CSV table of C-alpha atoms in Angstrom, one decimal:
chain,number,residue,atom,x,y,z
A,1,UNK,CA,-176.4,-6.0,-57.1
A,2,UNK,CA,-173.9,-8.4,-58.6
A,3,UNK,CA,-173.0,-7.8,-62.3
A,4,UNK,CA,-173.1,-9.8,-64.3
A,5,UNK,CA,-176.1,-11.5,-62.7
A,6,UNK,CA,-176.1,-15.3,-63.1
A,7,UNK,CA,-179.1,-17.5,-62.1
A,8,UNK,CA,-178.9,-21.2,-61.6
A,9,UNK,CA,-181.9,-23.2,-63.0
A,10,UNK,CA,-182.5,-26.8,-62.0
A,11,UNK,CA,-186.3,-27.1,-62.7
A,12,UNK,CA,-188.7,-24.9,-64.5
A,13,UNK,CA,-186.2,-22.1,-64.9
A,14,UNK,CA,-184.4,-24.4,-67.4
A,15,UNK,CA,-187.4,-24.3,-69.8
A,16,UNK,CA,-189.1,-21.1,-68.7
A,17,UNK,CA,-186.6,-18.6,-67.3
A,18,UNK,CA,-189.0,-15.7,-67.6
A,19,UNK,CA,-186.2,-13.1,-68.0
A,20,UNK,CA,-183.9,-12.0,-70.9
A,21,UNK,CA,-181.0,-14.4,-71.1
A,22,UNK,CA,-177.7,-13.3,-72.6
A,23,UNK,CA,-175.8,-16.6,-72.1
A,24,UNK,CA,-176.5,-20.2,-71.0
A,25,UNK,CA,-173.9,-22.6,-69.5
A,26,UNK,CA,-174.4,-26.1,-68.2
A,27,UNK,CA,-173.4,-25.8,-64.5
A,28,UNK,CA,-173.0,-28.0,-61.4
A,29,UNK,CA,-173.8,-27.0,-57.9
A,30,UNK,CA,-172.1,-29.2,-55.2
A,31,UNK,CA,-173.6,-30.0,-51.9
A,32,UNK,CA,-177.2,-29.8,-53.1
A,33,UNK,CA,-179.6,-32.1,-55.0
A,34,UNK,CA,-182.7,-31.6,-57.2
A,35,UNK,CA,-185.7,-32.9,-55.2
A,36,UNK,CA,-189.5,-32.9,-55.2
A,37,UNK,CA,-189.4,-31.8,-51.6
A,38,UNK,CA,-191.6,-28.8,-51.7
A,39,UNK,CA,-195.4,-28.9,-51.4
A,40,UNK,CA,-196.8,-26.5,-54.0
A,41,UNK,CA,-199.9,-24.6,-53.0
A,42,UNK,CA,-199.8,-22.0,-55.7
A,43,UNK,CA,-198.1,-22.9,-59.0
A,44,UNK,CA,-198.7,-26.7,-59.3
A,45,UNK,CA,-201.2,-27.4,-56.6
A,46,UNK,CA,-203.6,-25.7,-54.1
A,47,UNK,CA,-203.8,-25.3,-50.3
A,48,UNK,CA,-206.6,-28.0,-50.4
A,49,UNK,CA,-204.7,-30.3,-52.8
A,50,UNK,CA,-201.0,-29.5,-52.8
A,51,UNK,CA,-198.7,-30.6,-55.6
A,52,UNK,CA,-195.0,-31.0,-55.5
A,53,UNK,CA,-192.3,-28.9,-57.1
A,54,UNK,CA,-188.5,-29.2,-57.3
A,55,UNK,CA,-186.2,-27.5,-54.9
A,56,UNK,CA,-182.5,-27.6,-54.1
A,57,UNK,CA,-182.2,-29.6,-51.0
A,58,UNK,CA,-178.8,-29.6,-49.1
A,59,UNK,CA,-177.1,-33.0,-48.9
A,60,UNK,CA,-173.6,-34.0,-48.1
A,61,UNK,CA,-171.8,-35.3,-51.1
A,62,UNK,CA,-174.6,-34.5,-53.5
A,63,UNK,CA,-174.5,-32.4,-56.7
A,64,UNK,CA,-177.0,-30.9,-59.1
A,65,UNK,CA,-176.4,-30.2,-62.7
A,66,UNK,CA,-178.5,-27.5,-64.3
A,67,UNK,CA,-178.1,-24.4,-66.3
A,68,UNK,CA,-176.5,-21.1,-65.3
A,69,UNK,CA,-178.2,-18.2,-67.1
A,70,UNK,CA,-176.4,-14.8,-67.5
A,71,UNK,CA,-179.1,-12.1,-67.3
A,72,UNK,CA,-179.0,-9.6,-70.2
A,73,UNK,CA,-177.1,-6.4,-69.2
A,74,UNK,CA,-179.4,-3.7,-67.9
A,75,UNK,CA,-182.1,-6.3,-67.0
A,76,UNK,CA,-180.7,-7.3,-63.6
A,77,UNK,CA,-183.2,-5.3,-61.4
A,78,UNK,CA,-186.2,-6.3,-63.4
A,79,UNK,CA,-185.1,-9.9,-63.4
A,80,UNK,CA,-184.6,-10.0,-59.6
A,81,UNK,CA,-188.1,-8.5,-59.1
A,82,UNK,CA,-189.7,-11.0,-61.5
A,83,UNK,CA,-187.8,-14.0,-59.9
A,84,UNK,CA,-188.8,-12.9,-56.4
A,85,UNK,CA,-192.4,-12.6,-57.4
A,86,UNK,CA,-192.3,-16.1,-58.9
A,87,UNK,CA,-190.0,-18.0,-56.5
A,88,UNK,CA,-190.7,-16.4,-53.2
A,89,UNK,CA,-194.5,-16.5,-53.4
A,90,UNK,CA,-194.8,-18.6,-50.2
A,91,UNK,CA,-191.4,-18.1,-48.6
A,92,UNK,CA,-190.6,-21.8,-48.8
A,93,UNK,CA,-187.5,-21.0,-50.9
A,94,UNK,CA,-184.5,-19.1,-49.7
A,95,UNK,CA,-182.6,-16.9,-52.1
A,96,UNK,CA,-178.9,-17.6,-52.0
A,97,UNK,CA,-175.8,-16.8,-54.1
A,98,UNK,CA,-173.9,-20.1,-54.5
A,99,UNK,CA,-170.7,-21.1,-56.4
A,100,UNK,CA,-171.3,-23.3,-59.5
A,101,UNK,CA,-168.8,-24.8,-61.8
A,102,UNK,CA,-169.0,-24.7,-65.6
A,103,UNK,CA,-166.7,-25.7,-68.4
A,104,UNK,CA,-165.8,-22.0,-68.8
A,105,UNK,CA,-164.9,-21.8,-65.1
A,106,UNK,CA,-166.5,-21.2,-61.7
A,107,UNK,CA,-169.0,-18.5,-61.1
A,108,UNK,CA,-171.5,-17.3,-58.4
A,109,UNK,CA,-175.1,-17.7,-59.3
A,110,UNK,CA,-178.4,-16.8,-57.6
A,111,UNK,CA,-180.3,-20.0,-56.6
A,112,UNK,CA,-183.5,-20.7,-54.9
A,113,UNK,CA,-183.2,-23.4,-52.3
A,114,UNK,CA,-185.7,-25.0,-49.9
A,115,UNK,CA,-186.0,-23.8,-46.4
A,116,UNK,CA,-185.9,-27.1,-44.4
A,117,UNK,CA,-187.8,-25.4,-41.5
A,118,UNK,CA,-190.7,-24.3,-43.7
A,119,UNK,CA,-194.1,-26.1,-43.5
A,120,UNK,CA,-194.1,-26.8,-47.3
A,121,UNK,CA,-190.8,-28.9,-47.0
A,122,UNK,CA,-191.4,-32.6,-47.2
A,123,UNK,CA,-189.7,-35.9,-47.8
A,124,UNK,CA,-191.9,-38.4,-49.5
A,125,UNK,CA,-191.1,-41.8,-51.1
A,126,UNK,CA,-191.1,-41.8,-54.9
A,127,UNK,CA,-194.4,-43.7,-55.2
A,128,UNK,CA,-196.2,-41.1,-53.1
A,129,UNK,CA,-194.5,-38.3,-55.1
A,130,UNK,CA,-195.8,-39.9,-58.3
A,131,UNK,CA,-199.4,-40.2,-57.0
A,132,UNK,CA,-199.4,-36.5,-56.1
A,133,UNK,CA,-197.8,-35.3,-59.3
A,134,UNK,CA,-200.2,-37.4,-61.4
A,135,UNK,CA,-203.3,-35.5,-60.2
A,136,UNK,CA,-202.3,-32.1,-58.8
A,137,UNK,CA,-203.0,-28.8,-60.6
A,138,UNK,CA,-202.3,-25.2,-59.6
A,139,UNK,CA,-202.2,-21.7,-61.0
A,140,UNK,CA,-199.5,-22.5,-63.5
A,141,UNK,CA,-201.0,-25.8,-64.7
A,142,UNK,CA,-200.8,-29.5,-64.1
A,143,UNK,CA,-198.1,-30.9,-61.9
A,144,UNK,CA,-197.3,-33.7,-64.3
A,145,UNK,CA,-196.7,-31.3,-67.1
A,146,UNK,CA,-194.1,-29.5,-64.9
A,147,UNK,CA,-192.4,-32.8,-64.2
A,148,UNK,CA,-192.5,-34.0,-67.9
A,149,UNK,CA,-191.2,-30.7,-69.2
A,150,UNK,CA,-188.3,-30.6,-66.8
A,151,UNK,CA,-187.3,-34.2,-67.5
A,152,UNK,CA,-187.5,-33.6,-71.3
A,153,UNK,CA,-185.5,-30.4,-71.2
A,154,UNK,CA,-182.8,-32.0,-69.0
A,155,UNK,CA,-182.6,-34.9,-71.5
A,156,UNK,CA,-182.3,-32.5,-74.4
A,157,UNK,CA,-179.3,-30.8,-72.6
A,158,UNK,CA,-177.7,-34.2,-71.9
A,159,UNK,CA,-178.2,-33.9,-68.2
A,160,UNK,CA,-179.0,-37.3,-66.6
A,161,UNK,CA,-181.2,-37.4,-63.5
A,162,UNK,CA,-182.2,-41.1,-63.0
A,163,UNK,CA,-184.6,-40.3,-60.2
A,164,UNK,CA,-186.5,-37.7,-62.3
A,165,UNK,CA,-186.6,-40.1,-65.2
A,166,UNK,CA,-188.1,-42.8,-63.1
A,167,UNK,CA,-190.7,-40.4,-61.7
A,168,UNK,CA,-191.6,-39.1,-65.1
A,169,UNK,CA,-192.1,-42.7,-66.4
A,170,UNK,CA,-194.1,-43.7,-63.3
A,171,UNK,CA,-196.4,-40.7,-63.6
A,172,UNK,CA,-197.0,-41.5,-67.3
A,173,UNK,CA,-198.1,-45.0,-66.3
A,174,UNK,CA,-200.4,-43.6,-63.6
A,175,UNK,CA,-202.1,-41.3,-66.0
């Protein structure tokens, strides 16, 4: 196990890491973008009425700015267990260690990325995403609350995501 253990958050991990954090840094991951490309059948939707959650989707020339979290010393094994229980619930995510850049320098961080061959992977136009997110609910709550919380926390950190901002506004108008 890598020590220190860094985890890259780009969605709900930003506002609900679920593990003891020793340090936070704004970080950028190149070659990937934040995308509502994963059908959620557990946390923000159901098998019968899937929601959508964010995933890191590989894309040439893309980048995603989020937060790198350094896990508190001695908590690495418990954190890995908790993250795997949360993020790998349906095997749509792949666990990877990827290089991110921060103002304090580069580091390797654990990240959960979409498996493009998984049945939950999807590419939907923004309007269809908005319609789904406006109404879906799963085991961890309403899909729209997940979107709005992520957008609000990115804004608080000064991280601009114009696509996410548009989607949050559109879902507000739909609800």
